[in-house]
Every structure is written in structure tokens, then in C-alpha cells.
Coordinates of C-alpha atoms and ligand atoms in Angstrom, one line a residue:
M39 CA 31.3 -21.2 -73.5
G40 CA 30.9 -17.2 -74.6
K41 CA 29.4 -14.9 -72.6
T42 CA 26.5 -14.9 -74.0
A43 CA 25.8 -18.8 -73.6
L44 CA 26.5 -18.9 -70.6
A45 CA 24.3 -16.0 -69.2
L46 CA 21.4 -18.5 -71.1
A47 CA 22.4 -21.2 -70.1
V48 CA 22.8 -19.2 -66.1
A49 CA 18.8 -17.3 -67.4
S50 CA 16.9 -21.0 -68.1
C51 CA 18.0 -22.4 -64.1
L52 CA 16.1 -19.7 -63.4
A53 CA 13.4 -21.4 -64.5
S54 CA 10.2 -21.2 -62.8
Y55 CA 7.6 -23.3 -65.3
A56 CA 7.4 -27.1 -66.0
G57 CA 8.7 -27.7 -69.0
G58 CA 9.5 -31.5 -69.3
A59 CA 10.5 -31.7 -65.9
S60 CA 7.9 -33.7 -63.5
R61 CA 7.1 -30.2 -61.9
A62 CA 8.4 -26.6 -61.7
P63 CA 10.8 -25.6 -58.9
V64 CA 9.5 -24.4 -56.1
R65 CA 10.4 -21.0 -55.5
A66 CA 11.6 -18.7 -52.8
Q67 CA 12.6 -15.6 -51.0
H68 CA 13.9 -16.3 -48.2
G69 CA 15.6 -20.0 -47.0
M70 CA 15.6 -23.7 -48.8
V71 CA 15.2 -27.3 -47.3
A72 CA 15.9 -29.4 -50.5
S73 CA 14.8 -33.7 -49.1
T74 CA 14.0 -36.7 -49.3
S75 CA 11.3 -36.2 -46.9
E76 CA 8.5 -33.2 -46.7
I77 CA 8.7 -34.4 -43.0
A78 CA 12.2 -33.4 -42.7
S79 CA 12.4 -30.6 -45.5
Q80 CA 9.0 -29.0 -43.2
V81 CA 10.4 -29.2 -40.2
G82 CA 14.5 -27.5 -41.2
V83 CA 12.3 -24.7 -42.9
D84 CA 10.4 -24.5 -40.1
I85 CA 14.4 -23.7 -38.0
L86 CA 15.0 -20.9 -41.0
K87 CA 11.4 -18.8 -40.4
R88 CA 12.5 -18.7 -36.4
G89 CA 16.0 -17.3 -37.8
G90 CA 18.4 -20.8 -37.6
N91 CA 21.0 -20.9 -40.5
A92 CA 21.9 -23.1 -42.5
V93 CA 24.1 -24.9 -40.6
D94 CA 20.9 -25.5 -37.4
A95 CA 18.5 -26.3 -40.3
A96 CA 20.9 -29.2 -41.3
V97 CA 21.2 -30.6 -38.0
A98 CA 17.6 -30.6 -37.6
V99 CA 16.5 -31.7 -40.7
A100 CA 19.5 -35.1 -40.6
F101 CA 17.5 -34.9 -36.7
A102 CA 14.9 -35.5 -38.1
L103 CA 15.6 -38.2 -41.0
V104 CA 16.9 -40.6 -38.1
V105 CA 13.2 -40.7 -37.4
T106 CA 11.0 -40.8 -40.9
Y107 CA 13.8 -41.9 -43.5
P108 CA 15.2 -44.4 -41.3
S109 CA 16.5 -46.7 -44.5
A110 CA 19.3 -43.9 -44.1
G111 CA 18.6 -41.1 -42.3
N112 CA 20.8 -42.2 -39.4
L113 CA 22.6 -42.4 -36.0
G114 CA 24.5 -45.1 -36.4
G115 CA 25.6 -44.3 -39.7
G116 CA 28.3 -41.9 -40.7
G117 CA 28.4 -38.7 -43.9
F118 CA 30.0 -35.4 -44.7
M119 CA 28.3 -32.3 -44.7
L120 CA 30.0 -28.9 -46.6
I121 CA 28.8 -25.5 -44.8
H122 CA 28.8 -22.4 -47.8
R123 CA 29.5 -19.4 -45.1
S124 CA 28.3 -16.0 -46.9
A125 CA 29.9 -14.3 -44.3
T126 CA 33.2 -15.2 -44.4
G127 CA 33.1 -17.2 -47.9
E128 CA 35.4 -20.1 -47.2
E129 CA 33.5 -23.4 -46.5
I130 CA 34.9 -26.0 -44.3
T131 CA 33.5 -29.8 -44.5
I132 CA 33.0 -31.9 -41.3
D133 CA 34.0 -35.5 -41.6
Y134 CA 31.5 -37.3 -40.0
R135 CA 32.6 -41.1 -41.6
E136 CA 32.4 -44.7 -39.9
R137 CA 35.5 -45.9 -38.7
A138 CA 36.5 -49.0 -38.5
P139 CA 36.9 -50.8 -34.9
G140 CA 40.5 -51.1 -33.4
R141 CA 40.6 -54.9 -33.2
A142 CA 39.6 -54.9 -38.2
H143 CA 42.9 -55.9 -39.7
R144 CA 43.0 -56.4 -43.3
D145 CA 42.3 -60.1 -44.2
M146 CA 39.2 -59.8 -42.1
Y147 CA 36.7 -61.1 -44.0
V148 CA 38.8 -63.2 -45.5
D149 CA 38.7 -67.2 -45.4
G150 CA 41.4 -69.3 -45.1
E151 CA 41.5 -69.9 -48.7
G152 CA 41.8 -66.0 -49.4
R153 CA 38.4 -66.0 -50.6
V154 CA 35.6 -63.7 -49.3
A155 CA 33.5 -64.8 -47.3
P156 CA 29.6 -63.7 -48.3
E157 CA 27.6 -61.3 -46.1
K158 CA 30.0 -60.9 -43.7
S159 CA 30.5 -57.2 -44.6
T160 CA 28.0 -56.4 -45.3
V161 CA 24.9 -58.8 -43.3
G162 CA 25.2 -58.1 -38.6
H163 CA 27.6 -57.4 -36.0
L164 CA 30.4 -57.6 -38.2
A165 CA 30.1 -54.9 -41.4
V166 CA 29.5 -52.3 -39.4
A167 CA 31.2 -49.5 -38.1
V168 CA 32.0 -47.0 -35.5
P169 CA 29.5 -44.4 -36.2
G170 CA 30.4 -41.2 -36.4
T171 CA 27.0 -39.1 -37.4
P172 CA 25.9 -38.0 -33.3
A173 CA 29.3 -36.7 -32.9
G174 CA 29.0 -35.0 -36.8
L175 CA 25.7 -32.9 -35.6
A176 CA 26.7 -32.0 -32.9
M177 CA 30.3 -30.4 -34.2
A178 CA 28.4 -28.8 -37.1
L179 CA 26.0 -27.1 -34.6
E180 CA 28.7 -26.7 -31.9
K181 CA 31.0 -24.6 -34.9
Y182 CA 28.6 -23.6 -37.2
G183 CA 25.0 -22.6 -35.2
T184 CA 23.1 -20.6 -33.2
L185 CA 20.8 -23.3 -32.1
K186 CA 21.6 -25.5 -29.3
L187 CA 22.1 -29.4 -29.0
E188 CA 18.3 -29.6 -27.5
E189 CA 16.4 -27.5 -29.6
A190 CA 18.0 -29.2 -33.0
L191 CA 16.4 -32.8 -31.5
Q192 CA 13.5 -31.8 -30.1
P193 CA 11.7 -31.6 -33.7
A194 CA 12.5 -35.9 -33.9
I195 CA 12.2 -36.4 -30.9
E196 CA 8.8 -35.3 -31.1
L197 CA 8.2 -37.3 -34.2
A198 CA 10.0 -40.0 -32.9
E199 CA 7.5 -40.3 -29.5
K200 CA 4.4 -39.4 -31.2
G201 CA 4.7 -41.1 -33.9
F202 CA 3.7 -40.0 -38.5
P203 CA 2.0 -41.3 -40.8
V204 CA 4.2 -43.9 -42.4
S205 CA 4.3 -43.0 -47.1
T206 CA 3.8 -45.2 -49.6
F207 CA 6.8 -45.2 -50.2
L208 CA 8.3 -46.0 -46.5
S209 CA 5.4 -48.5 -46.5
D210 CA 7.1 -50.2 -50.0
S211 CA 10.1 -49.9 -49.3
L212 CA 9.6 -50.8 -45.5
K213 CA 8.1 -54.5 -47.2
R214 CA 11.3 -54.8 -49.2
N215 CA 13.5 -54.8 -46.8
E216 CA 11.9 -57.7 -45.0
S217 CA 14.7 -60.2 -45.8
R218 CA 17.1 -58.0 -44.1
L219 CA 15.0 -56.7 -41.0
G220 CA 13.5 -60.1 -40.8
R221 CA 16.7 -61.6 -39.4
F222 CA 17.4 -59.7 -36.3
P223 CA 14.2 -59.8 -34.1
E224 CA 15.0 -56.3 -32.9
S225 CA 14.0 -54.7 -36.0
R226 CA 11.9 -57.5 -36.9
R227 CA 9.1 -56.0 -34.2
I228 CA 10.3 -52.5 -34.7
F229 CA 10.1 -52.0 -38.6
L230 CA 8.6 -54.8 -39.1
R231 CA 5.7 -55.3 -35.9
G232 CA 6.6 -58.5 -35.8
G233 CA 5.8 -60.0 -39.1
K234 CA 3.2 -56.8 -39.5
P235 CA 4.7 -54.7 -42.1
Y236 CA 3.6 -51.1 -41.4
E237 CA 0.9 -49.5 -43.5
P238 CA 0.4 -46.5 -45.6
G239 CA -0.8 -43.6 -43.0
E240 CA -0.7 -46.1 -40.1
L241 CA 0.9 -44.1 -37.4
L242 CA 4.8 -45.1 -36.8
V243 CA 6.1 -44.8 -32.8
Q244 CA 9.7 -45.5 -31.8
K245 CA 9.8 -44.9 -27.9
E246 CA 13.2 -46.9 -27.3
L247 CA 14.2 -44.1 -30.5
A248 CA 12.7 -41.2 -29.1
E249 CA 15.4 -41.7 -25.4
T250 CA 18.1 -41.9 -27.2
L251 CA 17.7 -38.9 -28.9
K252 CA 16.6 -37.5 -25.5
K253 CA 20.3 -39.4 -24.1
I254 CA 21.7 -36.9 -26.7
A255 CA 19.7 -33.9 -25.8
R256 CA 20.7 -34.1 -22.6
G257 CA 24.0 -35.5 -22.1
G258 CA 25.7 -34.8 -25.6
P259 CA 27.3 -36.9 -27.8
K260 CA 29.2 -38.0 -24.9
A261 CA 25.8 -40.0 -23.3
F262 CA 26.6 -41.5 -27.0
Y263 CA 30.3 -42.1 -27.2
E264 CA 30.5 -43.1 -24.0
G265 CA 27.3 -43.1 -22.0
K266 CA 24.2 -45.5 -21.9
I267 CA 23.6 -45.8 -25.9
A268 CA 27.5 -46.9 -25.8
R269 CA 26.1 -49.6 -23.6
L270 CA 24.1 -50.7 -25.4
I271 CA 26.2 -50.3 -28.5
V272 CA 28.9 -52.7 -27.6
N273 CA 26.2 -55.5 -26.0
E274 CA 24.7 -56.0 -29.2
M275 CA 28.2 -55.7 -30.5
K276 CA 30.0 -58.8 -28.0
S277 CA 26.3 -61.4 -27.3
H278 CA 26.5 -61.0 -31.6
G279 CA 29.6 -61.5 -32.2
G280 CA 30.7 -57.8 -33.4
W281 CA 34.8 -55.9 -32.1
I282 CA 32.9 -52.5 -32.0
A283 CA 34.9 -51.6 -28.3
L284 CA 33.9 -49.1 -25.3
E285 CA 37.6 -47.2 -26.5
D286 CA 36.2 -47.5 -30.2
L287 CA 33.3 -45.4 -29.2
K288 CA 35.5 -43.2 -27.0
D289 CA 38.3 -42.5 -29.9
Y290 CA 35.8 -41.5 -32.0
R291 CA 36.9 -37.9 -34.1
P292 CA 34.6 -36.3 -36.7
V293 CA 37.5 -33.7 -38.3
L294 CA 37.5 -31.1 -39.6
R295 CA 39.0 -30.6 -43.8
P296 CA 38.9 -28.1 -46.7
P297 CA 37.4 -29.3 -49.7
V298 CA 39.0 -30.1 -53.1
R299 CA 38.2 -27.1 -55.5
G300 CA 38.8 -26.7 -58.8
T301 CA 36.4 -25.0 -62.3
Y302 CA 33.9 -26.2 -64.7
R303 CA 33.8 -23.2 -67.5
G304 CA 33.5 -20.1 -65.9
Y305 CA 32.4 -21.7 -62.1
E306 CA 34.5 -22.2 -59.3
V307 CA 33.6 -26.5 -57.9
V308 CA 33.8 -27.4 -54.3
S309 CA 32.8 -30.3 -53.6
M310 CA 34.5 -33.7 -50.4
G311 CA 37.8 -34.7 -50.7
P312 CA 39.1 -37.8 -48.4
P313 CA 38.5 -39.6 -47.3
S314 CA 35.2 -39.9 -50.0
S315 CA 36.3 -40.2 -53.5
G316 CA 33.6 -37.7 -54.6
G317 CA 35.1 -34.2 -55.1
I318 CA 38.0 -36.1 -56.4
V319 CA 36.5 -38.6 -59.3
L320 CA 34.0 -35.2 -60.0
L321 CA 36.3 -32.8 -59.7
Q322 CA 38.5 -35.1 -63.2
M323 CA 34.9 -36.3 -64.7
L324 CA 34.0 -32.4 -64.9
N325 CA 37.5 -31.3 -66.7
Q326 CA 38.0 -34.1 -68.9
V327 CA 35.2 -33.5 -70.9
E328 CA 35.1 -29.8 -70.2
P329 CA 36.2 -28.2 -73.7
F330 CA 33.8 -30.8 -75.6
P331 CA 30.8 -29.2 -77.1
L332 CA 28.4 -30.7 -75.7
K333 CA 26.0 -28.3 -75.7
E334 CA 25.8 -28.1 -79.4
L335 CA 26.0 -32.2 -79.2
G336 CA 23.1 -32.9 -76.8
P337 CA 22.4 -34.1 -73.2
H338 CA 21.1 -37.6 -74.2
S339 CA 22.5 -38.0 -77.5
S340 CA 25.0 -41.5 -78.5
K341 CA 28.1 -39.0 -79.0
T342 CA 28.3 -37.0 -75.3
L343 CA 26.5 -40.5 -73.3
H344 CA 30.1 -41.8 -75.3
L345 CA 31.6 -38.8 -73.7
L346 CA 31.0 -39.0 -71.0
A347 CA 30.9 -42.5 -70.2
E348 CA 35.0 -42.4 -71.6
A349 CA 35.5 -40.3 -69.1
M350 CA 33.2 -42.1 -65.8
R351 CA 35.9 -45.0 -66.9
R352 CA 38.7 -42.7 -67.0
A353 CA 37.9 -41.2 -63.1
F354 CA 36.4 -44.8 -61.9
A355 CA 40.4 -46.7 -62.6
D356 CA 42.2 -43.9 -60.7
R357 CA 39.3 -43.6 -57.6
A358 CA 40.5 -48.0 -57.8
R359 CA 44.2 -47.5 -57.8
Y360 CA 44.5 -43.5 -55.9
L361 CA 42.1 -43.7 -53.4
G362 CA 41.8 -44.0 -49.9
D363 CA 41.6 -42.6 -46.4
A364 CA 43.9 -39.7 -47.3
D365 CA 45.3 -40.0 -42.5
Y366 CA 46.4 -43.8 -43.8
V367 CA 47.6 -43.4 -47.3
K368 CA 48.9 -41.4 -49.8
V369 CA 46.5 -39.8 -52.3
P370 CA 47.8 -37.4 -54.9
V371 CA 44.5 -34.7 -55.3
K372 CA 46.9 -31.7 -56.5
G373 CA 47.8 -33.5 -59.6
L374 CA 44.5 -36.6 -59.9
I375 CA 42.4 -33.1 -60.1
S376 CA 44.5 -30.4 -62.5
K377 CA 43.3 -29.8 -65.4
P378 CA 46.9 -31.1 -67.4
Y379 CA 46.0 -35.0 -65.6
A380 CA 42.4 -34.3 -67.4
R381 CA 44.1 -32.9 -70.1
K382 CA 46.4 -36.4 -70.5
M383 CA 43.4 -39.2 -70.0
R384 CA 41.4 -37.1 -72.8
E385 CA 43.8 -37.5 -74.9
T386 CA 43.4 -40.6 -75.6
F387 CA 40.0 -40.7 -76.2
N388 CA 39.1 -42.3 -79.4
G389 CA 35.8 -39.8 -80.7
E390 CA 34.0 -42.2 -82.1
Y391 CA 34.7 -46.4 -80.3
A392 CA 34.5 -47.1 -76.5
S393 CA 37.3 -47.9 -74.1
S394 CA 38.4 -51.2 -73.0
S395 CA 38.3 -51.4 -69.7
L396 CA 41.0 -54.0 -68.3
E397 CA 40.2 -57.6 -68.9
V398 CA 38.7 -58.5 -65.3
G399 CA 35.8 -61.2 -65.2
P400 CA 33.9 -58.5 -63.6
G401 CA 30.8 -59.6 -61.0
D402 CA 28.1 -59.6 -61.3
P403 CA 26.3 -56.7 -59.1
F404 CA 22.6 -56.1 -60.1
P405 CA 21.2 -59.0 -57.8
Y406 CA 22.7 -57.2 -54.7
E407 CA 21.9 -53.6 -55.9
S408 CA 20.7 -51.1 -53.6
E409 CA 22.3 -48.1 -52.7
E410 CA 20.5 -46.5 -49.8
T411 CA 22.9 -43.0 -48.7
T412 CA 20.2 -39.6 -48.5
H413 CA 21.0 -36.1 -50.0
F414 CA 19.9 -33.3 -48.6
S415 CA 19.9 -29.2 -49.0
V416 CA 19.8 -25.8 -47.7
V417 CA 20.0 -22.1 -47.9
D418 CA 19.0 -19.7 -45.4
K419 CA 17.9 -16.0 -45.9
D420 CA 21.9 -14.9 -45.2
G421 CA 22.7 -17.1 -48.8
N422 CA 24.7 -19.5 -45.8
A423 CA 24.1 -23.2 -47.9
V424 CA 24.7 -26.7 -46.2
A425 CA 24.9 -30.0 -48.4
N426 CA 24.9 -32.9 -46.9
T427 CA 24.8 -36.5 -47.5
Y428 CA 24.8 -39.7 -44.8
T429 CA 24.5 -43.4 -44.6
L430 CA 24.1 -46.4 -43.0
N431 CA 25.3 -48.0 -46.7
D432 CA 23.4 -50.6 -46.8
S433 CA 19.4 -49.5 -47.2
Y434 CA 18.8 -50.1 -43.0
G435 CA 22.7 -51.1 -43.5
S436 CA 23.6 -53.9 -41.3
G437 CA 19.9 -54.7 -40.0
V438 CA 21.5 -54.7 -36.6
T439 CA 18.9 -52.6 -34.3
V440 CA 20.7 -51.0 -30.9
R441 CA 17.7 -53.5 -28.7
G442 CA 17.0 -51.3 -26.2
A443 CA 18.2 -48.0 -27.9
G444 CA 15.7 -48.1 -31.3
F445 CA 18.4 -47.3 -34.1
L446 CA 19.8 -49.2 -37.2
L447 CA 23.3 -49.7 -38.0
N448 CA 25.5 -48.9 -41.1
N449 CA 27.7 -51.4 -42.4
E450 CA 29.2 -49.2 -44.2
M451 CA 33.3 -52.3 -43.9
D452 CA 32.0 -53.5 -46.9
D453 CA 33.2 -49.7 -48.6
F454 CA 36.2 -50.9 -47.8
T455 CA 38.2 -53.3 -50.1
S456 CA 37.8 -56.8 -48.9
A457 CA 39.8 -58.3 -51.3
P458 CA 41.7 -56.6 -53.7
G459 CA 40.7 -57.3 -57.4
V460 CA 36.9 -58.6 -55.6
P461 CA 33.5 -57.2 -56.1
N462 CA 32.1 -55.4 -53.2
M463 CA 28.1 -55.0 -52.5
Y464 CA 28.3 -52.2 -55.4
G465 CA 30.4 -54.2 -57.9
L466 CA 33.2 -51.9 -57.9
I467 CA 36.7 -53.4 -57.5
Q468 CA 38.9 -51.6 -55.1
G469 CA 43.4 -51.3 -54.1
E470 CA 44.8 -51.3 -51.6
A471 CA 45.0 -47.7 -51.5
N472 CA 41.3 -49.0 -49.6
S473 CA 42.8 -52.2 -47.4
I474 CA 40.7 -52.0 -44.0
Q475 CA 43.0 -51.1 -41.4
G476 CA 41.9 -50.2 -37.7
G477 CA 40.7 -46.8 -37.5
K478 CA 40.3 -46.0 -41.0
R479 CA 38.2 -44.5 -43.1
P480 CA 36.2 -46.5 -45.7
L481 CA 36.5 -44.9 -48.9
S482 CA 33.3 -43.2 -49.8
A483 CA 31.5 -41.7 -52.9
M484 CA 29.3 -39.4 -51.4
T485 CA 29.9 -36.0 -53.7
P486 CA 27.9 -33.1 -51.4
T487 CA 28.7 -30.3 -54.4
F488 CA 28.4 -26.6 -53.8
L489 CA 28.7 -24.3 -57.8
K490 CA 29.9 -21.2 -56.8
K491 CA 30.4 -17.6 -58.8
D492 CA 31.4 -14.7 -57.9
G493 CA 32.4 -15.8 -53.5
K494 CA 28.3 -17.1 -54.4
V495 CA 26.8 -20.7 -54.6
L496 CA 23.9 -20.7 -57.2
L497 CA 24.0 -24.8 -56.6
I498 CA 23.4 -27.4 -53.9
V499 CA 23.4 -30.7 -55.1
G500 CA 24.0 -34.3 -53.6
S501 CA 22.3 -38.0 -53.8
P502 CA 22.0 -40.7 -52.7
G503 CA 23.4 -43.7 -54.6
G504 CA 26.7 -45.8 -54.0
P505 CA 29.4 -45.4 -57.0
T506 CA 26.6 -43.2 -59.1
I507 CA 26.2 -40.8 -56.6
I508 CA 29.6 -38.8 -58.6
N509 CA 27.8 -38.8 -61.9
T510 CA 24.0 -39.2 -61.2
V511 CA 25.9 -35.0 -59.3
F512 CA 28.0 -35.2 -62.5
Q513 CA 25.5 -35.4 -64.6
I514 CA 23.6 -32.6 -63.1
I515 CA 26.2 -30.2 -62.8
L516 CA 27.1 -30.9 -67.1
N517 CA 22.3 -30.3 -67.4
V518 CA 22.5 -27.3 -65.4
V519 CA 25.8 -25.4 -66.8
N520 CA 26.2 -27.0 -70.1
H521 CA 22.9 -27.6 -71.1
G522 CA 21.0 -24.5 -69.7
M523 CA 18.0 -27.1 -67.6
S524 CA 16.2 -26.4 -64.4
I525 CA 16.9 -27.3 -61.3
Q526 CA 14.2 -29.8 -61.7
E527 CA 14.5 -30.0 -64.7
A528 CA 18.4 -30.9 -64.1
V529 CA 17.1 -33.6 -61.4
D530 CA 14.7 -35.2 -63.6
A531 CA 17.3 -36.0 -66.6
P532 CA 18.2 -39.9 -67.4
R533 CA 21.6 -40.9 -65.9
I534 CA 23.8 -43.1 -67.1
H535 CA 26.6 -44.4 -64.7
H536 CA 30.3 -46.1 -66.0
Q537 CA 33.4 -47.7 -62.8
W538 CA 35.1 -48.3 -65.4
L539 CA 34.6 -52.9 -63.9
P540 CA 32.7 -53.7 -64.8
D541 CA 32.9 -52.9 -68.3
V542 CA 28.7 -52.0 -68.7
L543 CA 27.9 -48.2 -69.5
Q544 CA 24.7 -48.9 -67.0
V545 CA 21.2 -46.5 -67.8
E546 CA 17.9 -46.4 -66.8
P547 CA 15.0 -47.9 -67.1
R548 CA 13.6 -47.2 -70.8
S549 CA 15.8 -44.0 -71.0
L550 CA 18.2 -44.7 -73.8
V551 CA 15.7 -44.4 -77.4
K552 CA 16.4 -47.3 -79.4
D553 CA 18.7 -45.5 -82.3
V554 CA 21.0 -43.7 -79.4
E555 CA 21.3 -47.0 -77.4
L556 CA 22.1 -49.0 -81.0
A557 CA 24.0 -46.1 -82.1
L558 CA 26.1 -46.4 -78.6
R559 CA 27.1 -50.0 -79.6
S560 CA 27.7 -49.8 -82.3
R561 CA 30.7 -47.4 -80.2
G562 CA 31.4 -50.9 -78.6
H563 CA 29.6 -49.9 -75.9
Q564 CA 28.4 -52.9 -73.2
I565 CA 24.8 -52.0 -71.8
R566 CA 22.9 -53.0 -69.0
E567 CA 19.5 -50.8 -67.4
R568 CA 19.9 -50.8 -64.2
G569 CA 17.3 -49.8 -61.3
F570 CA 17.1 -45.6 -61.4
M571 CA 19.6 -44.4 -59.7
G572 CA 20.4 -41.5 -56.7
D573 CA 17.6 -39.6 -55.2
A574 CA 19.1 -35.8 -56.0
Q575 CA 18.1 -33.1 -53.7
G576 CA 19.4 -29.8 -55.0
I577 CA 18.7 -26.1 -54.3
W578 CA 20.0 -23.4 -57.2
I579 CA 19.8 -20.0 -56.2
D580 CA 19.2 -16.5 -58.5
W581 CA 21.6 -13.9 -57.0
A582 CA 19.5 -11.8 -59.4
T583 CA 16.7 -11.9 -57.8
G584 CA 17.6 -13.8 -54.5
I585 CA 14.9 -16.6 -55.3
R586 CA 15.4 -19.4 -54.6
Y587 CA 14.6 -23.2 -56.9
G588 CA 14.3 -26.3 -55.4
G589 CA 14.0 -30.0 -56.9
S590 CA 13.3 -32.4 -55.5
D591 CA 15.0 -35.9 -57.4
P592 CA 11.0 -37.9 -58.3
R593 CA 13.3 -41.3 -58.3
Q594 CA 12.0 -41.2 -54.2
D595 CA 9.7 -39.3 -52.1
G596 CA 11.2 -36.4 -51.7
R597 CA 10.2 -32.0 -52.1
P598 CA 11.6 -28.9 -52.0
I599 CA 9.6 -26.6 -49.4
G600 CA 10.9 -23.0 -48.8
Y601 CA 10.1 -19.7 -47.2
Ligands
LIG1314 N1 28.8 -46.3 -47.8 C1 28.0 -45.4 -49.4 C2 29.4 -44.0 -49.9 O1 30.0 -44.1 -49.3 O2 29.8 -43.9 -51.4

């Protein structure tokens, strides 16, 4: 893109009118939080207004989401936080991904005949990996925040103790997940009110959770990993065949890691490295499509979608082969994200016809689909920025609530390769690099990302959605950089998803006009509708005026709030 086109693209990102978007981006002069819960966004903005920095706000938002968004906001899961410090210009990531319990091993979900036992890695106690969230959030605050842990926890404690009005969205979500939550008496009691699910407007009070949050406020992460909460988790495990032991909790450590970096059309791209595949796969796709004139081809044309699908197919094939926890396996990060490697991949594109993914009989993941993770983005008055994505994996994780502690546990063990070649919950075929081992972190797709220019963060973005996360972030970046959309329009725009196998181009309901669909089919793409993809939360900052523009995904219930 030439200089003028780039300037135009950037200028239209600043739009404060709705245009074709679901609404105008939310504007603010000082700080902004975009999350999937309006209550949680408000918690963050209140902290920014009182002089807290972006990390303070992010930690408070993460704790508030535990209360207001129990399907993915969590204490019993894990995630990744990407931080930009405006004073030094540096970026850091905190990896607080869950770890496999020490007893875990490669074939733990496979029966004598080599078949993966149904549900063992997705529902119930054996699906649970050692949670990372309390330690990760405490580390973020201690190293980069200004608040004390009890101050960051206070809003969440109040929300849990006094309750908050259940939204239509949450009421529907709890009812939709009745079969999972209803299998576990403690989850049924708390989240389904013993069989009388919450209606919109009713108060959800979570007394046990409030007590747990208070224990963490008083005792720090130690209360969770070594104190009473640890004992409650282990009791829960022992009485139901789970494998997490006291030593697993005691040994858990979040890790500071450098982010992965690349460039795209004059912007610096900063994102999450292993054990997430997000940043690497994102950069591989951006590198592959960089020279194509996507703006001229149009954002939703068959030609553009064909090129995106080809880039996705190739990057996801590499994901399956090479990616895993880099503390356990060698991941060739430099090569994967290099421009010459992308050129080689691009040379294998057929400009007209779909390539064929390997001849592997695909499973049918669609009936099991549910992709709950949550992302939020924060910027403060000084330009410090946080992109945080964290998760229980599935909606409401394993379905298990820790008796006496009031929080749900993840089913992150399903993100490992249960058996090479056998699709996981997301239909992803995975390889040896991501096989199960005690202490290892399962491969993730979470992609908290910044776009930077001249040392400043311009875009903060991320999304839930299992493997679709990476493609959601990819398409939002193209929408902003190539197509000049405002942050809200970029987040609204229809999404596609290809993950190599199954060899299917997945599209959102009613998102393709018929002649584009026919043109893609005639290029050889198999097209299948899936549900709506992702719940992106983005912030764009115009450094000429200092205005922050927030965009929350209309696919769910979120809202950016600024001041
Ligand atoms: N649990 C979804 C992910 O980490 O990609």
C-alpha cells in the first residue's frame, strides 16, 4: 500500500459515525475498556478514572468477569496477557496458561484399542488442568500495576456478594448449558438455582465465590495454590477421579515471555507466542496475504475470501505439525513467521482454485461446537495497553464447580492432542508436538494482539472462539489496515474460517451473498455454515487527537466504556 492509501485507511479508522457498522465506535479522550460485560467494563473504567493504570484496570476486569461472565471469566482456568508499557515502549506477555497435572500422560484419554474415550477430556474432573488465572493476575498486578490485590478484587467481591442483575444473554447462556452444568450438583445448585434457572433481571448472588475472592484478597495467590482453596480443589479431585494434586497447585508458576513480533504493511504486529499458536499463525497468514491488493479486490469478494482461505489452510497445517509448548518441544518460531517462508507458501497458491488439504476423513465437530473464552482490551490515559484473553476452554469449562469455593474448573486438557489424527472438540487435528505430558501447557489459539506504529499502540484486539480466534483477529486487522474500516465496522464484518482440516471453508450464517458463495464453490471450496464466530473486543487509538475508539462485537453482549 502506498503512503496515501495507508493514510486514508488510517483516517477512516477514526470515524466516529456508524457508517455500515452496528453502531458508532465509542469515543473517549483518556481511557477505554472493551469487554464482553458492560458491568466489567465499568469496573475497569472506574479504576482508570481513579488514576489506576491499564494493568490495574485489566486485573480488576478479569476478576469482575469471574462473577458476571461465568462461562469464560474464571479463577479455575488460564490465559495470556499482553502488556504495553508506554514509559519504556516495551511489551511483555504473561503466560498463565493451565498445565497438565503431574500424573498426566500421552495416552490418558485413549482406551486399550487406541480409541479416544468420549468426553473424558471435555467434561468432568479428568478434563481439568491446573489453573493459572489467580497466579497470572497477581503477577501482572505486582509487576506492572499500582493497586494492591485486595483493591483490584474489591469490585468483584461486591458483585459476588451483593449479586448483579442477570442479563438476557446470561440467562440464555445458563439455560443453553443446562445439560453440562446439571450433571454436577454444585454447578446445578449455584448456576441453575437447583433447577429453576435465572430469568433476566433476577439477581445472581455467589456467596461461596465471594468468600474465595476474599481469601485471595487476604492471602494472595498462595491462598489459592497452597491454602484452603487448594485443599478444596484437591478434595473435589480426589472424590471424583480427577488428577490434580496439592503439589501440582503448589508448583504452578505463570511465566513472563517475550511476545512474537512481525510487520504488516508498515505496522508492527505484536502478539502471543507459544504455548499459544495465536501470534505465530496470525503472522504466517498476514505475511502470506501481504502483497495481495485486497482493498481493490474488496473485503467480501470471492477472490479475497479465496486468498484468505488459502493462507488459513497453510498456516493451520503448520500449526498442527509444529506447534506445542516450547518449554517441551522445539518450535521453529523464527522460520514460521519469516517473510521468505511466507513467500514460499504463497507460491503454492493457485490463484483460481482451492488447494486440497490432506486426504483425511474429517470428523464432524459442528454438533459439539461451543467456544467460550473471553477477551478484553484496555488503554489508559498514558497509552499503557493491555490485551487479555483467558478461558475455561468450553462454555463453563468442565462443568465442575469446586464444592465450597463457588468457581468452575476448566476442561483445558482437551486442547492437547488426545491422539494424533483424532479431532478434538474444535475438530482440530493435532500432532505430537502437542501431546500430553505432566506439567506441559496445552497448545492454545488465544491471540491477544497489538498493532503499533512509531512505538505507540494503535490497535488492541483479541477474541474468543477456539481456533477461529486467530482468523477473527486476522480478518479484523485486514479490515482496519487494508479496508479502512472503523474499529466497530471491522469487528462487525462477517468472518470466515478455514483450519486445514476438515477441508471446509466455514462461514457465518447468511454472511455470503449467493453469487460469492457460488463463485467460491466453483473455485473448489467446500462451504459450510457454522454459528457466529468470536466476540472480539477492540480499541483503536488515534494519536493525532488522542481519541480512543472502542468496538465491541455485536455477536454477544459486550460494550466498550471510556472516559
Ligand atoms: N481453549 C481454547 C484455546 O486456548 O485456544
